[in-house]
Amino acid sequence: MSAPLQATIAALREALGDDRVRVGDEIGERSMTDWTRHAPARAAALLVPRSTQEVSRALAICHEAHQPVVPQGGMTGLAGGAIASATDIALSLEKLAGIEEIDTASATMTVLAGTTLQAAQEAAEAAGFELALDLGARGSCQIGGNLATNAGGNRVIQSGTAREQVLGIEAVLANGAVLSSMNKMIKNNTGYDLKQLFIGSEGTLGVITRAVLRLHPPRASRHTALVAVDGYDAAVALLRKLSARFGNDIGAFEIMWPDFFDFGVSLTPSARSPFEAEHPLYALIEHAGFDASDTGERFATFLADAFDANAVRDAIVAQSVSDARALWRIRECTAEFPARLDPVNFDVSLPIGSIGRFVDECRAALDARWPSNRTYYFGHIGDSNLHVTVDGHSVPRVSHHDVYAFVYDLIVPYHGSVSAEHGIGLLKREFLPLSRSPEEIAAMTAIKRALDPHGILNPGKLI
Amino acid sequence: MSAPLQATIAALREALGDDRVRVGDEIGERSMTDWTRHAPARAAALLVPRSTQEVSRALAICHEAHQPVVPQGGMTGLAGGAIASATDIALSLEKLAGIEEIDTASATMTVLAGTTLQAAQEAAEAAGFELALDLGARGSCQIGGNLATNAGGNRVIQSGTAREQVLGIEAVLANGAVLSSMNKMIKNNTGYDLKQLFIGSEGTLGVITRAVLRLHPPRASRHTALVAVDGYDAAVALLRKLSARFGNDIGAFEIMWPDFFDFGVSLTPSARSPFEAEHPLYALIEHAGFDASDTGERFATFLADAFDANAVRDAIVAQSVSDARALWRIRECTAEFPARLDPVNFDVSLPIGSIGRFVDECRAALDARWPSNRTYYFGHIGDSNLHVTVDGHSVPRVSHHDVYAFVYDLIVPYHGSVSAEHGIGLLKREFLPLSRSPEEIAAMTAIKRALDPHGILNPGKLI
């Protein structure tokens, strides 16, 4: 370890106390990489501050020393954005956890950044509300990381991404300045909306320490159906009709192309499709409304009318919670991907109307390039989000990187995005220019420089 | 006019053509001030570019010359944010108008900045959608101005402010760089969400030239009721119950304190309250859902149940469109304010739970300071937005400025905002530090300097 780095760590011990600074074996495996398992490394030191003031003091010291700092949440990221190298200092928010307040009149929650998403969800529920952010990593991921990466997840079609849940943020800038914009109001037009800068900036502009989140009333009824349609355009037409009829009571609209659907079905207990026939495209749809007495009849009638009008080829309406679970199991086969495939996962977004054409084109291009490829297409198309998973086993001797580069190139003509929700982090940095123009990257760089002139915050990530 | 300014105008004529540059009498009254009628002035020149490229060329020239530029939309602002002085060059977006595309699959509209809100609304409607932004100035205000000021208006409780309607923005930076982030996707996590910077920054960071707006399905049913409640806390409790039962089908929740209500009633044709008795507080509530067959029965039943449970003191449910109009007329007495009062208007926001206490405190403080004051309180409390109008006639020999300073000071302990929706502009600039901390203002200044190093964009406004 270099002498300046040693001196910085000594200064941090002095300022924060020894129990806030971990080194060597005191840094557990969990802090060494994220869910990608990419390049595990032990940071030079791991800071575990217990207050905003401690975060501020730590950053001021690192700023002075031009010392790189990598903010860390629950380490559940999928883009390597929180991985620290041996010359970085990692800063974990895990000890800055807890719900400070639930304001039932404002329908807001004030929460510390290190609180797990699940703890925040449970606190909201106990107060009679719902935190409209949910993702698979809920038990480990932290609110600070959710906001820093603008997490998406399961409820975007209904309630938007993490960004839409935020009313206020407190963040510590690179130089240690505490920027407290803990606004609770829905409307506030007093200058730049600074919180937006930190949401989705992956820890490169500041360390989020607290937030005010919006709460929603809980959905009181939930009805699920699996529908077969003629193709992608029919799926979009159905989505627009559902939306016109039920507004944002449509809680899921998950599209599965046949390869994906058949794979999902093959992993269910019966291994049999719930439909008699095969179909060009499948949609798993959820209606989630506020009327506890809703029997699902209006939703079922809508689908019956759609069937009569040939807008859907077939529809299975869940009659019970266990029916609904069985339908969801097909979609949730993705949980089996790591065990059964060598997954090369794409998390792209495209204009909704173009996704069908893109899938056709992507499939044809992959088949031409690597005829043996097995690829699965599925997506939250109401959110303009498509997932593509290429099974690396089906294209032996081809690096994941080459598959990424090949598919991302196909996105460009569609003005699509190389990351709908996972972010850029370390792993997609070289592909950022495929989605953002030189002028946009120059503007991001100018903002980065303005707020972090020594470039200490998460260097080498995102930009 | 100074020689450098003359040279800049000559360079602009050369670059854009004479028909894009107006001077002297060619600049109409309408470009000289906004709806506040504050300090009318004729700019040194008024530019009327017809393309993004022309805006870019104009700004590059002004940047080079360190020449202040004031972007102008429909001039309907209420904070003086678009007023140019005699040494400024004004840049109107009025000729950069039109709908470029409506994408029905994505439910988006691509629109030029100079398009009036009403034209955009009508185009959305013709395509079977609704643009969920509406305000009184719709016929004159322009989309670019709506976004630059993050306009609020009539539908915030249901659909959010202008910010929530935006998916993509094209803006020209001070140096003429065109920053095109014309994203159509709901989810896109590829770096900083630059569009957020321009929304609500009142033309100080860039000139918005185009935008991609979200469209929503139109509401198919609308039911209105006027309700009397025991007081502010009862109103909030009712709002939360309505929200739990109907989600965002609640399209309006307008609170009127008795002074305001009585004034509103006095201007209706009958001049009689629709209620038999007087009440502590009134709420005008609208249920606007997607079910065309909704007869309003569920809404009426909810109110009847609330009455039985003593959650409301009385309720009048409109039985027809003309009934609803009559109830709205009470709330819309504000249109008569300029004719009947010398209005000192406040557009503040506070945490929802505190608004009632603030009104009591504000009334007591005003009564103590200026016993003769007549003041009207009303608000969109679901949006945390309170309007206070002091009648200047009732406090003769008191300047509007003194009334502003007095009331804004009362907001501070509530962590409230001096502007919920109208913005800071020229008129509220001295009050900005009451709502934003020194650290926030420093961060805003750093961002301003990063994107507009010569400070040419709308100088003297906002910060």
mmCIF file of N, CA and C in Angstrom, chain A residues 44-111:
data_model
loop_
_atom_site.group_PDB
_atom_site.id
_atom_site.type_symbol
_atom_site.label_atom_id
_atom_site.label_comp_id
_atom_site.label_asym_id
_atom_site.label_seq_id
_atom_site.Cartn_x
_atom_site.Cartn_y
_atom_site.Cartn_z
ATOM 1 N N ALA A 44 -8.736 -1.048 -0.148
ATOM 2 C CA ALA A 44 -7.666 -0.676 0.794
ATOM 3 C C ALA A 44 -8.241 -0.511 2.198
ATOM 4 N N ALA A 45 -9.476 -0.007 2.264
ATOM 5 C CA ALA A 45 -10.180 0.097 3.546
ATOM 6 C C ALA A 45 -11.668 0.166 3.252
ATOM 7 N N LEU A 46 -12.451 -0.279 4.207
ATOM 8 C CA LEU A 46 -13.907 -0.187 4.099
ATOM 9 C C LEU A 46 -14.400 0.678 5.253
ATOM 10 N N LEU A 47 -15.023 1.794 4.910
ATOM 11 C CA LEU A 47 -15.560 2.691 5.942
ATOM 12 C C LEU A 47 -17.011 2.315 6.225
ATOM 13 N N VAL A 48 -17.367 2.339 7.509
ATOM 14 C CA VAL A 48 -18.764 2.063 7.881
ATOM 15 C C VAL A 48 -19.279 3.200 8.776
ATOM 16 N N PRO A 49 -19.474 4.375 8.177
ATOM 17 C CA PRO A 49 -19.925 5.532 8.961
ATOM 18 C C PRO A 49 -21.325 5.306 9.520
ATOM 19 N N ARG A 50 -21.591 5.979 10.632
ATOM 20 C CA ARG A 50 -22.890 5.810 11.298
ATOM 21 C C ARG A 50 -23.732 7.078 11.283
ATOM 22 N N SER A 51 -23.259 8.090 10.594
ATOM 23 C CA SER A 51 -24.051 9.324 10.489
ATOM 24 C C SER A 51 -23.639 10.068 9.224
ATOM 25 N N THR A 52 -24.515 10.972 8.815
ATOM 26 C CA THR A 52 -24.205 11.818 7.667
ATOM 27 C C THR A 52 -22.926 12.604 7.933
ATOM 28 N N GLN A 53 -22.775 13.050 9.178
ATOM 29 C CA GLN A 53 -21.593 13.841 9.521
ATOM 30 C C GLN A 53 -20.321 13.011 9.342
ATOM 31 N N GLU A 54 -20.398 11.724 9.679
ATOM 32 C CA GLU A 54 -19.221 10.873 9.482
ATOM 33 C C GLU A 54 -18.926 10.668 7.995
ATOM 34 N N VAL A 55 -19.981 10.532 7.204
ATOM 35 C CA VAL A 55 -19.772 10.425 5.752
ATOM 36 C C VAL A 55 -19.108 11.698 5.256
ATOM 37 N N SER A 56 -19.583 12.835 5.748
ATOM 38 C CA SER A 56 -19.042 14.127 5.349
ATOM 39 C C SER A 56 -17.557 14.246 5.711
ATOM 40 N N ARG A 57 -17.225 13.862 6.947
ATOM 41 C CA ARG A 57 -15.822 13.950 7.371
ATOM 42 C C ARG A 57 -14.931 13.030 6.527
ATOM 43 N N ALA A 58 -15.433 11.832 6.275
ATOM 44 C CA ALA A 58 -14.645 10.865 5.489
ATOM 45 C C ALA A 58 -14.390 11.397 4.075
ATOM 46 N N LEU A 59 -15.429 11.944 3.457
ATOM 47 C CA LEU A 59 -15.251 12.418 2.083
ATOM 48 C C LEU A 59 -14.336 13.637 2.043
ATOM 49 N N ALA A 60 -14.462 14.503 3.038
ATOM 50 C CA ALA A 60 -13.594 15.687 3.058
ATOM 51 C C ALA A 60 -12.117 15.263 3.092
ATOM 52 N N ILE A 61 -11.834 14.246 3.882
ATOM 53 C CA ILE A 61 -10.444 13.749 3.972
ATOM 54 C C ILE A 61 -9.997 13.149 2.634
ATOM 55 N N CYS A 62 -10.854 12.339 2.035
ATOM 56 C CA CYS A 62 -10.496 11.694 0.764
ATOM 57 C C CYS A 62 -10.383 12.725 -0.364
ATOM 58 N N HIS A 63 -11.241 13.741 -0.314
ATOM 59 C CA HIS A 63 -11.196 14.811 -1.317
ATOM 60 C C HIS A 63 -9.847 15.519 -1.251
ATOM 61 N N GLU A 64 -9.480 15.860 -0.050
ATOM 62 C CA GLU A 64 -8.191 16.533 0.187
ATOM 63 C C GLU A 64 -7.032 15.682 -0.348
ATOM 64 N N ALA A 65 -7.139 14.375 -0.144
ATOM 65 C CA ALA A 65 -6.053 13.463 -0.527
ATOM 66 C C ALA A 65 -6.193 12.950 -1.965
ATOM 67 N N HIS A 66 -7.217 13.409 -2.673
ATOM 68 C CA HIS A 66 -7.492 12.904 -4.038
ATOM 69 C C HIS A 66 -7.623 11.372 -4.027
ATOM 70 N N GLN A 67 -8.239 10.864 -3.001
ATOM 71 C CA GLN A 67 -8.351 9.420 -2.809
ATOM 72 C C GLN A 67 -9.686 8.882 -3.349
ATOM 73 N N PRO A 68 -9.656 7.966 -4.309
ATOM 74 C CA PRO A 68 -10.909 7.373 -4.822
ATOM 75 C C PRO A 68 -11.748 6.691 -3.734
ATOM 76 N N VAL A 69 -13.053 6.932 -3.803
ATOM 77 C CA VAL A 69 -14.003 6.356 -2.845
ATOM 78 C C VAL A 69 -15.115 5.657 -3.633
ATOM 79 N N VAL A 70 -15.427 4.429 -3.247
ATOM 80 C CA VAL A 70 -16.488 3.685 -3.922
ATOM 81 C C VAL A 70 -17.647 3.476 -2.953
ATOM 82 N N PRO A 71 -18.779 4.162 -3.160
ATOM 83 C CA PRO A 71 -19.927 3.959 -2.270
ATOM 84 C C PRO A 71 -20.512 2.558 -2.485
ATOM 85 N N GLN A 72 -20.902 1.934 -1.388
ATOM 86 C CA GLN A 72 -21.464 0.577 -1.471
ATOM 87 C C GLN A 72 -22.777 0.477 -0.700
ATOM 88 N N GLY A 73 -23.745 -0.172 -1.340
ATOM 89 C CA GLY A 73 -24.998 -0.479 -0.660
ATOM 90 C C GLY A 73 -25.042 -1.964 -0.366
ATOM 91 N N GLY A 74 -26.100 -2.635 -0.834
ATOM 92 C CA GLY A 74 -26.275 -4.056 -0.544
ATOM 93 C C GLY A 74 -25.469 -4.973 -1.439
ATOM 94 N N MET A 75 -24.710 -4.423 -2.378
ATOM 95 C CA MET A 75 -23.857 -5.196 -3.298
ATOM 96 C C MET A 75 -24.667 -6.188 -4.139
ATOM 97 N N THR A 76 -25.860 -5.761 -4.547
ATOM 98 C CA THR A 76 -26.700 -6.628 -5.371
ATOM 99 C C THR A 76 -26.742 -6.152 -6.821
ATOM 100 N N GLY A 77 -25.897 -5.183 -7.156
ATOM 101 C CA GLY A 77 -25.908 -4.616 -8.502
ATOM 102 C C GLY A 77 -25.558 -5.628 -9.575
ATOM 103 N N LEU A 78 -25.910 -5.290 -10.796
ATOM 104 C CA LEU A 78 -25.675 -6.188 -11.925
ATOM 105 C C LEU A 78 -24.814 -5.525 -13.001
ATOM 106 N N ALA A 79 -24.072 -4.497 -12.592
ATOM 107 C CA ALA A 79 -23.232 -3.810 -13.570
ATOM 108 C C ALA A 79 -21.852 -3.488 -13.013
ATOM 109 N N GLY A 80 -21.542 -4.031 -11.845
ATOM 110 C CA GLY A 80 -20.209 -3.799 -11.277
ATOM 111 C C GLY A 80 -19.992 -2.398 -10.738
ATOM 112 N N GLY A 81 -21.087 -1.661 -10.562
ATOM 113 C CA GLY A 81 -20.959 -0.251 -10.185
ATOM 114 C C GLY A 81 -20.425 -0.004 -8.789
ATOM 115 N N ALA A 82 -20.442 -1.009 -7.912
ATOM 116 C CA ALA A 82 -20.014 -0.796 -6.520
ATOM 117 C C ALA A 82 -18.748 -1.589 -6.187
ATOM 118 N N ILE A 83 -18.093 -2.122 -7.210
ATOM 119 C CA ILE A 83 -16.886 -2.911 -6.952
ATOM 120 C C ILE A 83 -15.688 -1.970 -6.768
ATOM 121 N N ALA A 84 -14.989 -2.167 -5.658
ATOM 122 C CA ALA A 84 -13.825 -1.327 -5.350
ATOM 123 C C ALA A 84 -12.547 -2.110 -5.681
ATOM 124 N N SER A 85 -11.522 -1.412 -6.092
ATOM 125 C CA SER A 85 -10.228 -2.058 -6.344
ATOM 126 C C SER A 85 -9.362 -1.941 -5.096
ATOM 127 N N ALA A 86 -8.189 -2.538 -5.139
ATOM 128 C CA ALA A 86 -7.297 -2.584 -3.970
ATOM 129 C C ALA A 86 -6.741 -1.209 -3.606
ATOM 130 N N THR A 87 -6.868 -0.246 -4.515
ATOM 131 C CA THR A 87 -6.387 1.108 -4.189
ATOM 132 C C THR A 87 -7.532 2.076 -3.902
ATOM 133 N N ASP A 88 -8.754 1.559 -3.918
ATOM 134 C CA ASP A 88 -9.928 2.379 -3.577
ATOM 135 C C ASP A 88 -10.240 2.258 -2.084
ATOM 136 N N ILE A 89 -10.935 3.254 -1.572
ATOM 137 C CA ILE A 89 -11.556 3.115 -0.263
ATOM 138 C C ILE A 89 -13.047 2.915 -0.494
ATOM 139 N N ALA A 90 -13.577 1.832 0.064
ATOM 140 C CA ALA A 90 -15.013 1.581 -0.060
ATOM 141 C C ALA A 90 -15.735 2.256 1.098
ATOM 142 N N LEU A 91 -16.939 2.742 0.821
ATOM 143 C CA LEU A 91 -17.726 3.403 1.860
ATOM 144 C C LEU A 91 -19.095 2.741 1.885
ATOM 145 N N SER A 92 -19.326 1.948 2.919
ATOM 146 C CA SER A 92 -20.597 1.224 3.014
ATOM 147 C C SER A 92 -21.599 2.020 3.843
ATOM 148 N N LEU A 93 -22.838 2.041 3.371
ATOM 149 C CA LEU A 93 -23.893 2.755 4.099
ATOM 150 C C LEU A 93 -24.625 1.843 5.076
ATOM 151 N N GLU A 94 -24.154 0.584 5.231
ATOM 152 C CA GLU A 94 -24.935 -0.419 5.970
ATOM 153 C C GLU A 94 -25.269 -0.020 7.398
ATOM 154 N N LYS A 95 -24.405 0.782 8.044
ATOM 155 C CA LYS A 95 -24.669 1.168 9.441
ATOM 156 C C LYS A 95 -25.512 2.445 9.532
ATOM 157 N N LEU A 96 -25.791 3.021 8.383
ATOM 158 C CA LEU A 96 -26.625 4.230 8.366
ATOM 159 C C LEU A 96 -28.024 3.779 7.938
ATOM 160 N N ALA A 97 -28.673 3.027 8.826
ATOM 161 C CA ALA A 97 -29.914 2.356 8.445
ATOM 162 C C ALA A 97 -31.027 2.670 9.438
ATOM 163 N N GLY A 98 -32.233 2.702 8.920
ATOM 164 C CA GLY A 98 -33.405 2.893 9.778
ATOM 165 C C GLY A 98 -34.413 3.851 9.157
ATOM 166 N N ILE A 99 -35.642 3.703 9.642
ATOM 167 C CA ILE A 99 -36.713 4.578 9.197
ATOM 168 C C ILE A 99 -36.766 5.738 10.183
ATOM 169 N N GLU A 100 -36.625 6.945 9.724
ATOM 170 C CA GLU A 100 -36.673 8.079 10.649
ATOM 171 C C GLU A 100 -38.093 8.521 10.941
ATOM 172 N N GLU A 101 -38.957 8.424 9.941
ATOM 173 C CA GLU A 101 -40.326 8.923 10.131
ATOM 174 C C GLU A 101 -41.230 8.389 9.038
ATOM 175 N N ILE A 102 -42.468 8.109 9.409
ATOM 176 C CA ILE A 102 -43.504 7.924 8.398
ATOM 177 C C ILE A 102 -44.541 9.006 8.666
ATOM 178 N N ASP A 103 -44.764 9.852 7.666
ATOM 179 C CA ASP A 103 -45.706 10.964 7.815
ATOM 180 C C ASP A 103 -46.975 10.558 7.068
ATOM 181 N N THR A 104 -47.994 10.171 7.832
ATOM 182 C CA THR A 104 -49.185 9.622 7.181
ATOM 183 C C THR A 104 -49.989 10.702 6.461
ATOM 184 N N ALA A 105 -49.910 11.940 6.922
ATOM 185 C CA ALA A 105 -50.633 13.016 6.231
ATOM 186 C C ALA A 105 -50.001 13.294 4.873
ATOM 187 N N SER A 106 -48.672 13.359 4.838
ATOM 188 C CA SER A 106 -47.974 13.601 3.575
ATOM 189 C C SER A 106 -47.849 12.341 2.745
ATOM 190 N N ALA A 107 -48.081 11.177 3.382
ATOM 191 C CA ALA A 107 -47.834 9.892 2.728
ATOM 192 C C ALA A 107 -46.379 9.815 2.281
ATOM 193 N N THR A 108 -45.490 10.052 3.233
ATOM 194 C CA THR A 108 -44.057 9.985 2.950
ATOM 195 C C THR A 108 -43.334 9.198 4.036
ATOM 196 N N MET A 109 -42.181 8.686 3.670
ATOM 197 C CA MET A 109 -41.293 7.976 4.586
ATOM 198 C C MET A 109 -39.918 8.624 4.498
ATOM 199 N N THR A 110 -39.343 8.913 5.659
ATOM 200 C CA THR A 110 -37.979 9.444 5.689
ATOM 201 C C THR A 110 -37.073 8.315 6.156
ATOM 202 N N VAL A 111 -36.079 7.996 5.328
ATOM 203 C CA VAL A 111 -35.353 6.755 5.541
ATOM 204 C C VAL A 111 -33.853 6.996 5.350
#
